Amino acid sequence: MEITRKILSLIQKQLFKGKVIILYGARRTGKTTLVKKLVEDNPDDSSYLNCELQENQDLLSNTNSILLKDFISKKKLIILDEAQHIPQIGLTLKVLVDTFPSVQIVATGSSSFELSNQISEPLTGRSRQFLLLPFSLQEIHQHSDLIKLKSELPNYLRFGLYPQVVMEEGEEKIEELIDISTNYLYKDILQFESVKKPEILQKLLKALAMQLGSESSLNELAQIAGTNVHTVSRYLDLLEKAFVIFRLPAFSKNLRKEINKSQKIYFYDLGIRNAIIRNFSALDLRMDLGGLWENFCVSERIKHNQNNRRFVNTYFWRTYDQQEIDYIEEIDGMFFCFEFKYNPKSKSKFPKIFSQTYTNSSFQVISPDNFYELSDLG
């Protein structure tokens, strides 16, 4: 089963418009497979370079336009895979796009901190950026109808949606997840950043995994991880930039009772989360089902927005008297509010104080009975 990535067509539409294409994403999400599709479309005019190889790092470590011209030769498409390994990659990309505007450069990076720190200033106005996450329901829907998708939801909550994990069967899913979480999850953080105590990073991840769906306190996380708030804050930033986790801030604009200085932290992939705590139990044996469903729905919505180039602000909302909304999208002055309930019979109402205060708002409850509305699959 070959699943076409949703952002492939979006990237193809941006080719040869004088912009560097930057493709971010965690390791093992399929970046190399995707860019090789671009090479297949231009087999005679393309060059693919794995920038983890030392010879390619040496080749691209200078900005001499004559040497770069010799390197490009007559190619129209240049792929720089794992480009964060190239010293001063931002400056190199700037020289390439300015000197050879008819050549399309595509650079991938499995971490945003090293690549984005180097390209943000040199490539101002010269790039288009995309994020490749694990499979989305919208992508899997290419080969599965809604009935099949619904029957697979328990597996997605247990094993996640990393491409290779989805393709595996049975116990091989667990083997693949353990391999990713053990050998790839921290690779860029340990390689590019000064993380002197990776055991603290692992304790922090386990603490986040156990607090799924709850508001996160830096002080509490620091106590659990055995470190200080400054270190926790820095490690959270690295984990987010390595596409392991993402954060939702609290929404607050008008109401005195609104909590405005809190955050929730989610995992991009539940298989990785479950691998961290070594728990792949069936759903009827779990105590964390509510958190799993909430994380799944929020991450699917994030994928939906990324894959469809929907640029929205995202939040959760809670008041001090415990009224809450799991997830809010703000776009063009409208507020789209979601509540996530794994049990379809669970009741949930749109908080009256929110609807009266923010009148341009809507409310939707998402359960396994109508999960398809989350990604507009119906």
mmCIF file of C-alpha atoms in Angstrom:
data_model
loop_
_atom_site.group_PDB
_atom_site.id
_atom_site.type_symbol
_atom_site.label_atom_id
_atom_site.label_comp_id
_atom_site.label_asym_id
_atom_site.label_seq_id
_atom_site.Cartn_x
_atom_site.Cartn_y
_atom_site.Cartn_z
ATOM 1 C CA MET A 1 0.000 0.000 0.000
ATOM 2 C CA GLU A 2 1.522 3.281 -1.138
ATOM 3 C CA ILE A 3 0.140 6.402 0.514
ATOM 4 C CA THR A 4 0.689 9.688 -1.279
ATOM 5 C CA ARG A 5 1.614 12.438 1.144
ATOM 6 C CA LYS A 6 -0.830 15.315 1.095
ATOM 7 C CA ILE A 7 1.816 18.034 0.996
ATOM 8 C CA LEU A 8 3.518 16.534 -2.079
ATOM 9 C CA SER A 9 1.142 18.295 -4.443
ATOM 10 C CA LEU A 10 1.508 21.526 -2.457
ATOM 11 C CA ILE A 11 5.284 21.381 -2.810
ATOM 12 C CA GLN A 12 5.032 20.565 -6.523
ATOM 13 C CA LYS A 13 2.978 23.726 -7.040
ATOM 14 C CA GLN A 14 5.747 25.800 -5.436
ATOM 15 C CA LEU A 15 8.580 24.425 -7.569
ATOM 16 C CA PHE A 16 10.565 26.666 -9.940
ATOM 17 C CA LYS A 17 9.218 29.924 -8.562
ATOM 18 C CA GLY A 18 12.564 31.248 -7.346
ATOM 19 C CA LYS A 19 12.129 30.015 -3.753
ATOM 20 C CA VAL A 20 14.063 27.445 -1.732
ATOM 21 C CA ILE A 21 11.710 24.707 -0.500
ATOM 22 C CA ILE A 22 12.403 23.763 3.131
ATOM 23 C CA LEU A 23 10.852 20.490 4.296
ATOM 24 C CA TYR A 24 10.946 19.903 8.055
ATOM 25 C CA GLY A 25 9.875 16.823 9.972
ATOM 26 C CA ALA A 26 10.969 14.280 12.546
ATOM 27 C CA ARG A 27 13.139 11.390 11.456
ATOM 28 C CA ARG A 28 11.296 8.434 9.929
ATOM 29 C CA THR A 29 8.252 10.470 8.863
ATOM 30 C CA GLY A 30 9.035 9.976 5.167
ATOM 31 C CA LYS A 31 10.915 13.114 4.071
ATOM 32 C CA THR A 32 13.446 11.194 1.974
ATOM 33 C CA THR A 33 10.708 9.162 0.288
ATOM 34 C CA LEU A 34 8.816 12.349 -0.537
ATOM 35 C CA VAL A 35 11.747 14.253 -2.058
ATOM 36 C CA LYS A 36 12.736 11.209 -4.095
ATOM 37 C CA LYS A 37 9.287 11.441 -5.684
ATOM 38 C CA LEU A 38 10.341 14.865 -6.925
ATOM 39 C CA VAL A 39 13.487 13.301 -8.379
ATOM 40 C CA GLU A 40 11.381 10.659 -10.123
ATOM 41 C CA ASP A 41 9.447 13.447 -11.840
ATOM 42 C CA ASN A 42 12.722 14.959 -13.132
ATOM 43 C CA PRO A 43 15.062 11.944 -13.482
ATOM 44 C CA ASP A 44 17.525 13.509 -15.935
ATOM 45 C CA ASP A 45 17.679 16.987 -14.437
ATOM 46 C CA SER A 46 17.879 16.219 -10.706
ATOM 47 C CA SER A 47 20.591 15.621 -8.149
ATOM 48 C CA TYR A 48 19.973 14.052 -4.727
ATOM 49 C CA LEU A 49 22.541 14.517 -1.955
ATOM 50 C CA ASN A 50 22.470 12.913 1.482
ATOM 51 C CA CYS A 51 24.008 15.637 3.641
ATOM 52 C CA GLU A 52 24.787 13.216 6.457
ATOM 53 C CA LEU A 53 27.679 11.990 4.281
ATOM 54 C CA GLN A 54 30.969 13.782 4.947
ATOM 55 C CA GLU A 55 31.849 14.213 1.261
ATOM 56 C CA ASN A 56 28.628 16.131 0.667
ATOM 57 C CA GLN A 57 29.202 18.244 3.767
ATOM 58 C CA ASP A 58 32.661 19.145 2.446
ATOM 59 C CA LEU A 59 31.237 19.910 -0.997
ATOM 60 C CA LEU A 60 28.660 22.362 0.319
ATOM 61 C CA SER A 61 30.670 23.932 3.118
ATOM 62 C CA ASN A 62 31.814 26.869 1.000
ATOM 63 C CA THR A 63 29.987 29.671 -0.790
ATOM 64 C CA ASN A 64 32.319 30.082 -3.773
ATOM 65 C CA SER A 65 29.931 30.632 -6.671
ATOM 66 C CA ILE A 66 32.341 29.133 -9.235
ATOM 67 C CA LEU A 67 32.646 25.889 -7.270
ATOM 68 C CA LEU A 68 28.912 25.802 -6.680
ATOM 69 C CA LYS A 69 28.242 26.329 -10.382
ATOM 70 C CA ASP A 70 30.466 23.367 -11.202
ATOM 71 C CA PHE A 71 28.567 21.313 -8.608
ATOM 72 C CA ILE A 72 25.168 22.218 -10.041
ATOM 73 C CA SER A 73 26.277 21.613 -13.637
ATOM 74 C CA LYS A 74 23.119 21.543 -15.765
ATOM 75 C CA LYS A 75 20.743 20.285 -13.086
ATOM 76 C CA LYS A 76 17.367 21.941 -12.625
ATOM 77 C CA LEU A 77 16.480 20.349 -9.267
ATOM 78 C CA ILE A 78 18.869 19.893 -6.335
ATOM 79 C CA ILE A 79 17.780 17.915 -3.244
ATOM 80 C CA LEU A 80 19.756 18.457 -0.034
ATOM 81 C CA ASP A 81 18.501 15.794 2.372
ATOM 82 C CA GLU A 82 19.183 16.333 6.108
ATOM 83 C CA ALA A 83 20.647 19.741 5.251
ATOM 84 C CA GLN A 84 21.152 20.706 8.902
ATOM 85 C CA HIS A 85 24.496 18.878 8.717
ATOM 86 C CA ILE A 86 25.936 21.476 6.325
ATOM 87 C CA PRO A 87 27.861 24.240 8.165
ATOM 88 C CA GLN A 88 26.388 27.675 7.416
ATOM 89 C CA ILE A 89 23.653 26.034 5.341
ATOM 90 C CA GLY A 90 21.598 29.243 5.281
ATOM 91 C CA LEU A 91 24.345 31.200 3.581
ATOM 92 C CA THR A 92 24.967 28.388 1.078
ATOM 93 C CA LEU A 93 21.266 28.265 0.204
ATOM 94 C CA LYS A 94 21.169 32.051 -0.191
ATOM 95 C CA VAL A 95 24.093 31.988 -2.632
ATOM 96 C CA LEU A 96 22.484 29.133 -4.585
ATOM 97 C CA VAL A 97 19.083 30.769 -4.968
ATOM 98 C CA ASP A 98 20.542 34.208 -5.761
ATOM 99 C CA THR A 99 23.156 32.952 -8.218
ATOM 100 C CA PHE A 100 21.074 30.259 -9.899
ATOM 101 C CA PRO A 101 17.448 31.459 -9.746
ATOM 102 C CA SER A 102 16.284 28.951 -12.377
ATOM 103 C CA VAL A 103 17.523 25.995 -10.289
ATOM 104 C CA GLN A 104 15.084 24.620 -7.719
ATOM 105 C CA ILE A 105 16.682 23.851 -4.339
ATOM 106 C CA VAL A 106 14.835 21.571 -1.908
ATOM 107 C CA ALA A 107 16.370 21.167 1.564
ATOM 108 C CA THR A 108 15.060 18.796 4.224
ATOM 109 C CA GLY A 109 15.774 18.816 7.945
ATOM 110 C CA SER A 110 14.817 16.397 10.689
ATOM 111 C CA SER A 111 15.111 19.139 13.266
ATOM 112 C CA SER A 112 14.079 22.743 12.986
ATOM 113 C CA PHE A 113 16.437 24.242 15.562
ATOM 114 C CA GLU A 114 19.691 23.864 13.619
ATOM 115 C CA LEU A 115 18.269 24.454 10.156
ATOM 116 C CA SER A 116 15.890 27.286 11.011
ATOM 117 C CA ASN A 117 18.448 29.089 13.174
ATOM 118 C CA GLN A 118 20.780 29.155 10.185
ATOM 119 C CA ILE A 119 18.288 30.015 7.439
ATOM 120 C CA SER A 120 15.920 32.499 9.071
ATOM 121 C CA GLU A 121 17.989 35.594 8.266
ATOM 122 C CA PRO A 122 19.871 34.567 5.068
ATOM 123 C CA LEU A 123 16.689 33.248 3.406
ATOM 124 C CA THR A 124 14.291 36.035 4.373
ATOM 125 C CA GLY A 125 11.783 36.215 1.514
ATOM 126 C CA ARG A 126 13.547 33.430 -0.362
ATOM 127 C CA SER A 127 11.908 30.256 0.982
ATOM 128 C CA ARG A 128 8.684 28.281 1.376
ATOM 129 C CA GLN A 129 8.501 26.006 4.409
ATOM 130 C CA PHE A 130 6.540 22.798 4.873
ATOM 131 C CA LEU A 131 6.200 20.348 7.765
ATOM 132 C CA LEU A 132 5.874 16.598 7.186
ATOM 133 C CA LEU A 133 4.261 14.809 10.131
ATOM 134 C CA PRO A 134 3.289 11.133 10.561
ATOM 135 C CA PHE A 135 0.412 9.905 8.401
ATOM 136 C CA SER A 136 -2.890 11.725 8.810
ATOM 137 C CA LEU A 137 -6.359 10.213 8.571
ATOM 138 C CA GLN A 138 -6.852 12.214 5.401
ATOM 139 C CA GLU A 139 -3.862 10.455 3.825
ATOM 140 C CA ILE A 140 -4.833 6.951 4.992
ATOM 141 C CA HIS A 141 -8.350 7.578 3.663
ATOM 142 C CA GLN A 142 -6.848 7.144 0.166
ATOM 143 C CA HIS A 143 -6.893 3.368 0.733
ATOM 144 C CA SER A 144 -9.427 2.921 3.561
ATOM 145 C CA ASP A 145 -13.104 3.817 3.687
ATOM 146 C CA LEU A 146 -14.587 5.432 6.797
ATOM 147 C CA ILE A 147 -15.809 2.118 8.228
ATOM 148 C CA LYS A 148 -12.300 0.660 7.957
ATOM 149 C CA LEU A 149 -10.790 3.810 9.436
ATOM 150 C CA LYS A 150 -13.140 3.671 12.414
ATOM 151 C CA SER A 151 -12.244 0.033 13.080
ATOM 152 C CA GLU A 152 -8.544 0.992 13.064
ATOM 153 C CA LEU A 153 -8.879 3.883 15.533
ATOM 154 C CA PRO A 154 -7.875 1.712 18.548
ATOM 155 C CA ASN A 155 -4.671 0.742 16.731
ATOM 156 C CA TYR A 156 -3.890 4.362 15.911
ATOM 157 C CA LEU A 157 -4.308 5.270 19.589
ATOM 158 C CA ARG A 158 -1.952 2.460 20.621
ATOM 159 C CA PHE A 159 0.663 2.458 17.851
ATOM 160 C CA GLY A 160 0.380 5.867 16.233
ATOM 161 C CA LEU A 161 0.790 6.717 12.572
ATOM 162 C CA TYR A 162 4.481 6.711 11.715
ATOM 163 C CA PRO A 163 4.617 5.425 8.108
ATOM 164 C CA GLN A 164 6.677 2.298 8.756
ATOM 165 C CA VAL A 165 4.621 1.453 11.860
ATOM 166 C CA VAL A 166 1.373 1.641 9.892
ATOM 167 C CA MET A 167 2.827 -0.730 7.296
ATOM 168 C CA GLU A 168 3.931 -3.326 9.861
ATOM 169 C CA GLU A 169 1.791 -6.041 11.432
ATOM 170 C CA GLY A 170 1.359 -7.206 15.029
ATOM 171 C CA GLU A 171 4.412 -7.189 17.253
ATOM 172 C CA GLU A 172 6.518 -5.639 14.491
ATOM 173 C CA LYS A 173 4.708 -2.353 15.143
ATOM 174 C CA ILE A 174 6.106 -2.344 18.678
ATOM 175 C CA GLU A 175 9.597 -3.283 17.466
ATOM 176 C CA GLU A 176 9.536 -0.383 15.017
ATOM 177 C CA LEU A 177 8.341 2.100 17.644
ATOM 178 C CA ILE A 178 10.960 1.028 20.168
ATOM 179 C CA ASP A 179 13.606 1.432 17.471
ATOM 180 C CA ILE A 180 12.424 4.958 16.581
ATOM 181 C CA SER A 181 12.055 6.103 20.178
ATOM 182 C CA THR A 182 15.401 4.626 21.238
ATOM 183 C CA ASN A 183 17.654 5.315 18.246
ATOM 184 C CA TYR A 184 16.167 8.301 16.444
ATOM 185 C CA LEU A 185 14.075 10.403 18.810
ATOM 186 C CA TYR A 186 16.969 12.200 20.519
ATOM 187 C CA LYS A 187 19.538 11.949 17.733
ATOM 188 C CA ASP A 188 19.466 15.546 16.545
ATOM 189 C CA ILE A 189 19.075 17.001 20.033
ATOM 190 C CA LEU A 190 22.140 15.117 21.292
ATOM 191 C CA GLN A 191 24.111 15.869 18.132
ATOM 192 C CA PHE A 192 23.473 19.588 17.754
ATOM 193 C CA GLU A 193 22.742 20.794 21.260
ATOM 194 C CA SER A 194 24.694 20.668 24.496
ATOM 195 C CA VAL A 195 22.541 18.137 26.337
ATOM 196 C CA LYS A 196 24.848 16.965 29.078
ATOM 197 C CA LYS A 197 22.352 14.727 30.851
ATOM 198 C CA PRO A 198 20.144 12.795 28.421
ATOM 199 C CA GLU A 199 18.662 10.909 31.363
ATOM 200 C CA ILE A 200 16.945 14.153 32.425
ATOM 201 C CA LEU A 201 15.507 14.430 28.910
ATOM 202 C CA GLN A 202 14.147 10.893 29.206
ATOM 203 C CA LYS A 203 12.628 11.585 32.637
ATOM 204 C CA LEU A 204 10.999 14.717 31.255
ATOM 205 C CA LEU A 205 9.490 12.809 28.338
ATOM 206 C CA LYS A 206 8.080 10.170 30.679
ATOM 207 C CA ALA A 207 6.577 12.877 32.868
ATOM 208 C CA LEU A 208 4.957 14.496 29.825
ATOM 209 C CA ALA A 209 3.657 11.129 28.676
ATOM 210 C CA MET A 210 2.017 10.527 32.050
ATOM 211 C CA GLN A 211 0.394 13.979 32.081
ATOM 212 C CA LEU A 212 -1.258 13.555 28.695
ATOM 213 C CA GLY A 213 -4.123 16.004 28.248
ATOM 214 C CA SER A 214 -3.381 17.866 31.480
ATOM 215 C CA GLU A 215 -1.992 21.341 31.963
ATOM 216 C CA SER A 216 1.759 21.273 32.446
ATOM 217 C CA SER A 217 3.574 23.003 35.295
ATOM 218 C CA LEU A 218 7.263 23.732 34.742
ATOM 219 C CA ASN A 219 7.890 23.532 38.469
ATOM 220 C CA GLU A 220 6.253 20.116 38.727
ATOM 221 C CA LEU A 221 8.093 18.830 35.647
ATOM 222 C CA ALA A 222 11.396 20.089 37.076
ATOM 223 C CA GLN A 223 10.749 18.285 40.358
ATOM 224 C CA ILE A 224 9.921 15.017 38.589
ATOM 225 C CA ALA A 225 12.931 15.251 36.256
ATOM 226 C CA GLY A 226 15.264 16.213 39.088
ATOM 227 C CA THR A 227 16.400 19.482 37.567
ATOM 228 C CA ASN A 228 15.525 23.191 37.472
ATOM 229 C CA VAL A 229 12.831 25.140 35.632
ATOM 230 C CA HIS A 230 15.357 26.723 33.262
ATOM 231 C CA THR A 231 16.583 23.307 32.089
ATOM 232 C CA VAL A 232 13.023 22.002 31.692
ATOM 233 C CA SER A 233 12.084 25.043 29.627
ATOM 234 C CA ARG A 234 15.121 24.568 27.392
ATOM 235 C CA TYR A 235 14.511 20.837 26.910
ATOM 236 C CA LEU A 236 10.848 21.429 26.083
ATOM 237 C CA ASP A 237 11.943 23.893 23.430
ATOM 238 C CA LEU A 238 14.352 21.332 21.945
ATOM 239 C CA LEU A 239 11.736 18.567 21.969
ATOM 240 C CA GLU A 240 9.299 20.851 20.214
ATOM 241 C CA LYS A 241 11.839 21.887 17.603
ATOM 242 C CA ALA A 242 12.671 18.223 17.022
ATOM 243 C CA PHE A 243 8.942 17.585 16.359
ATOM 244 C CA VAL A 244 8.463 15.199 19.271
ATOM 245 C CA ILE A 245 5.956 17.388 21.130
ATOM 246 C CA PHE A 246 3.942 20.548 20.546
ATOM 247 C CA ARG A 247 2.309 23.016 22.907
ATOM 248 C CA LEU A 248 -1.107 24.617 23.141
ATOM 249 C CA PRO A 249 -1.285 27.914 25.015
ATOM 250 C CA ALA A 250 -4.297 28.999 27.049
ATOM 251 C CA PHE A 251 -6.731 31.320 25.284
ATOM 252 C CA SER A 252 -7.636 34.517 27.104
ATOM 253 C CA LYS A 253 -8.792 37.917 25.898
ATOM 254 C CA ASN A 254 -11.738 39.327 27.786
ATOM 255 C CA LEU A 255 -12.831 37.366 30.837
ATOM 256 C CA ARG A 256 -11.323 37.911 34.278
ATOM 257 C CA LYS A 257 -11.798 34.241 35.155
ATOM 258 C CA GLU A 258 -9.885 32.944 32.151
ATOM 259 C CA ILE A 259 -6.591 31.181 32.797
ATOM 260 C CA ASN A 260 -4.016 32.914 30.630
ATOM 261 C CA LYS A 261 -0.576 31.672 31.664
ATOM 262 C CA SER A 262 -0.865 27.932 31.229
ATOM 263 C CA GLN A 263 -0.124 25.407 28.513
ATOM 264 C CA LYS A 264 -0.874 21.859 27.458
ATOM 265 C CA ILE A 265 1.753 19.641 25.871
ATOM 266 C CA TYR A 266 0.931 16.917 23.371
ATOM 267 C CA PHE A 267 2.875 14.354 21.344
ATOM 268 C CA TYR A 268 2.816 14.507 17.579
ATOM 269 C CA ASP A 269 2.491 10.718 17.592
ATOM 270 C CA LEU A 270 0.860 8.478 20.200
ATOM 271 C CA GLY A 271 2.948 5.472 19.224
ATOM 272 C CA ILE A 272 6.056 7.382 20.326
ATOM 273 C CA ARG A 273 4.309 8.433 23.543
ATOM 274 C CA ASN A 274 3.323 4.848 24.344
ATOM 275 C CA ALA A 275 6.818 3.611 23.492
ATOM 276 C CA ILE A 276 8.323 6.064 25.987
ATOM 277 C CA ILE A 277 6.270 4.563 28.834
ATOM 278 C CA ARG A 278 6.316 1.048 27.306
ATOM 279 C CA ASN A 279 2.534 0.709 27.352
ATOM 280 C CA PHE A 280 0.794 -0.676 24.257
ATOM 281 C CA SER A 281 -2.134 -2.236 26.122
ATOM 282 C CA ALA A 282 -5.555 -2.617 24.528
ATOM 283 C CA LEU A 283 -7.858 0.349 25.110
ATOM 284 C CA ASP A 284 -10.224 -1.510 27.444
ATOM 285 C CA LEU A 285 -7.307 -2.075 29.844
ATOM 286 C CA ARG A 286 -6.130 1.535 29.952
ATOM 287 C CA MET A 287 -6.643 4.326 32.439
ATOM 288 C CA ASP A 288 -5.457 7.025 30.040
ATOM 289 C CA LEU A 289 -8.050 6.613 27.283
ATOM 290 C CA GLY A 290 -9.413 10.147 27.643
ATOM 291 C CA GLY A 291 -5.947 11.644 27.279
ATOM 292 C CA LEU A 292 -5.131 9.388 24.331
ATOM 293 C CA TRP A 293 -8.264 10.445 22.463
ATOM 294 C CA GLU A 294 -7.686 14.131 23.181
ATOM 295 C CA ASN A 295 -4.056 13.945 22.030
ATOM 296 C CA PHE A 296 -5.062 12.001 18.925
ATOM 297 C CA CYS A 297 -7.728 14.518 17.938
ATOM 298 C CA VAL A 298 -5.581 17.578 18.572
ATOM 299 C CA SER A 299 -2.632 16.137 16.632
ATOM 300 C CA GLU A 300 -4.901 15.121 13.745
ATOM 301 C CA ARG A 301 -6.232 18.648 13.595
ATOM 302 C CA ILE A 302 -2.675 20.009 13.567
ATOM 303 C CA LYS A 303 -1.868 17.670 10.655
ATOM 304 C CA HIS A 304 -5.036 18.730 8.858
ATOM 305 C CA ASN A 305 -4.034 22.374 9.119
ATOM 306 C CA GLN A 306 -0.444 21.723 8.031
ATOM 307 C CA ASN A 307 -1.438 19.513 5.101
ATOM 308 C CA ASN A 308 -3.995 22.010 3.831
ATOM 309 C CA ARG A 309 -1.979 25.190 4.501
ATOM 310 C CA ARG A 310 -4.515 26.501 7.003
ATOM 311 C CA PHE A 311 -2.676 29.149 9.007
ATOM 312 C CA VAL A 312 -4.606 29.343 12.270
ATOM 313 C CA ASN A 313 -4.003 30.202 15.908
ATOM 314 C CA THR A 314 -4.587 27.252 18.255
ATOM 315 C CA TYR A 315 -5.448 27.198 21.960
ATOM 316 C CA PHE A 316 -7.238 25.442 24.777
ATOM 317 C CA TRP A 317 -9.534 27.373 27.142
ATOM 318 C CA ARG A 318 -10.304 27.061 30.839
ATOM 319 C CA THR A 319 -11.616 29.280 33.599
ATOM 320 C CA TYR A 320 -10.777 29.183 37.284
ATOM 321 C CA ASP A 321 -14.239 27.732 37.968
ATOM 322 C CA GLN A 322 -13.411 24.726 35.714
ATOM 323 C CA GLN A 323 -15.313 25.570 32.539
ATOM 324 C CA GLU A 324 -13.203 24.398 29.626
ATOM 325 C CA ILE A 325 -12.845 23.760 25.903
ATOM 326 C CA ASP A 326 -10.298 21.193 24.712
ATOM 327 C CA TYR A 327 -9.226 22.908 21.519
ATOM 328 C CA ILE A 328 -9.854 26.210 19.734
ATOM 329 C CA GLU A 329 -8.857 27.455 16.298
ATOM 330 C CA GLU A 330 -8.932 31.170 15.618
ATOM 331 C CA ILE A 331 -8.991 32.310 12.011
ATOM 332 C CA ASP A 332 -10.219 35.547 10.457
ATOM 333 C CA GLY A 333 -11.978 36.586 13.650
ATOM 334 C CA MET A 334 -13.855 33.283 13.990
ATOM 335 C CA PHE A 335 -13.445 30.762 16.816
ATOM 336 C CA PHE A 336 -13.910 27.048 16.032
ATOM 337 C CA CYS A 337 -14.203 25.142 19.317
ATOM 338 C CA PHE A 338 -13.876 21.378 19.787
ATOM 339 C CA GLU A 339 -14.493 18.990 22.662
ATOM 340 C CA PHE A 340 -13.090 15.456 22.404
ATOM 341 C CA LYS A 341 -14.974 12.533 23.998
ATOM 342 C CA TYR A 342 -14.045 8.911 23.331
ATOM 343 C CA ASN A 343 -17.404 7.799 24.736
ATOM 344 C CA PRO A 344 -20.068 9.067 22.290
ATOM 345 C CA LYS A 345 -22.640 9.046 25.111
ATOM 346 C CA SER A 346 -20.662 11.519 27.210
ATOM 347 C CA LYS A 347 -22.425 14.845 27.362
ATOM 348 C CA SER A 348 -20.678 18.082 26.598
ATOM 349 C CA LYS A 349 -22.067 21.594 26.262
ATOM 350 C CA PHE A 350 -20.665 24.732 24.757
ATOM 351 C CA PRO A 351 -19.803 26.942 27.768
ATOM 352 C CA LYS A 352 -22.367 29.714 27.718
ATOM 353 C CA ILE A 353 -19.954 32.336 28.994
ATOM 354 C CA PHE A 354 -17.631 31.656 26.027
ATOM 355 C CA SER A 355 -20.355 31.741 23.372
ATOM 356 C CA GLN A 356 -21.772 34.970 24.793
ATOM 357 C CA THR A 357 -18.376 36.653 25.066
ATOM 358 C CA TYR A 358 -16.986 35.473 21.735
ATOM 359 C CA THR A 359 -20.039 35.578 19.511
ATOM 360 C CA ASN A 360 -18.288 34.560 16.284
ATOM 361 C CA SER A 361 -17.778 31.008 17.518
ATOM 362 C CA SER A 362 -18.954 27.458 16.858
ATOM 363 C CA PHE A 363 -18.776 24.268 18.936
ATOM 364 C CA GLN A 364 -18.345 20.642 17.955
ATOM 365 C CA VAL A 365 -17.983 17.404 19.937
ATOM 366 C CA ILE A 366 -15.756 14.769 18.304
ATOM 367 C CA SER A 367 -16.061 11.073 19.219
ATOM 368 C CA PRO A 368 -15.300 7.865 17.309
ATOM 369 C CA ASP A 369 -18.835 8.118 15.902
ATOM 370 C CA ASN A 370 -18.029 11.283 13.952
ATOM 371 C CA PHE A 371 -14.209 11.286 13.893
ATOM 372 C CA TYR A 372 -14.275 11.965 10.137
ATOM 373 C CA GLU A 373 -15.509 15.508 10.782
ATOM 374 C CA LEU A 374 -12.157 16.239 12.410
ATOM 375 C CA SER A 375 -10.387 16.030 9.046
ATOM 376 C CA ASP A 376 -13.299 16.881 6.741
ATOM 377 C CA LEU A 377 -13.449 13.316 5.425
ATOM 378 C CA GLY A 378 -17.229 13.067 5.197
#
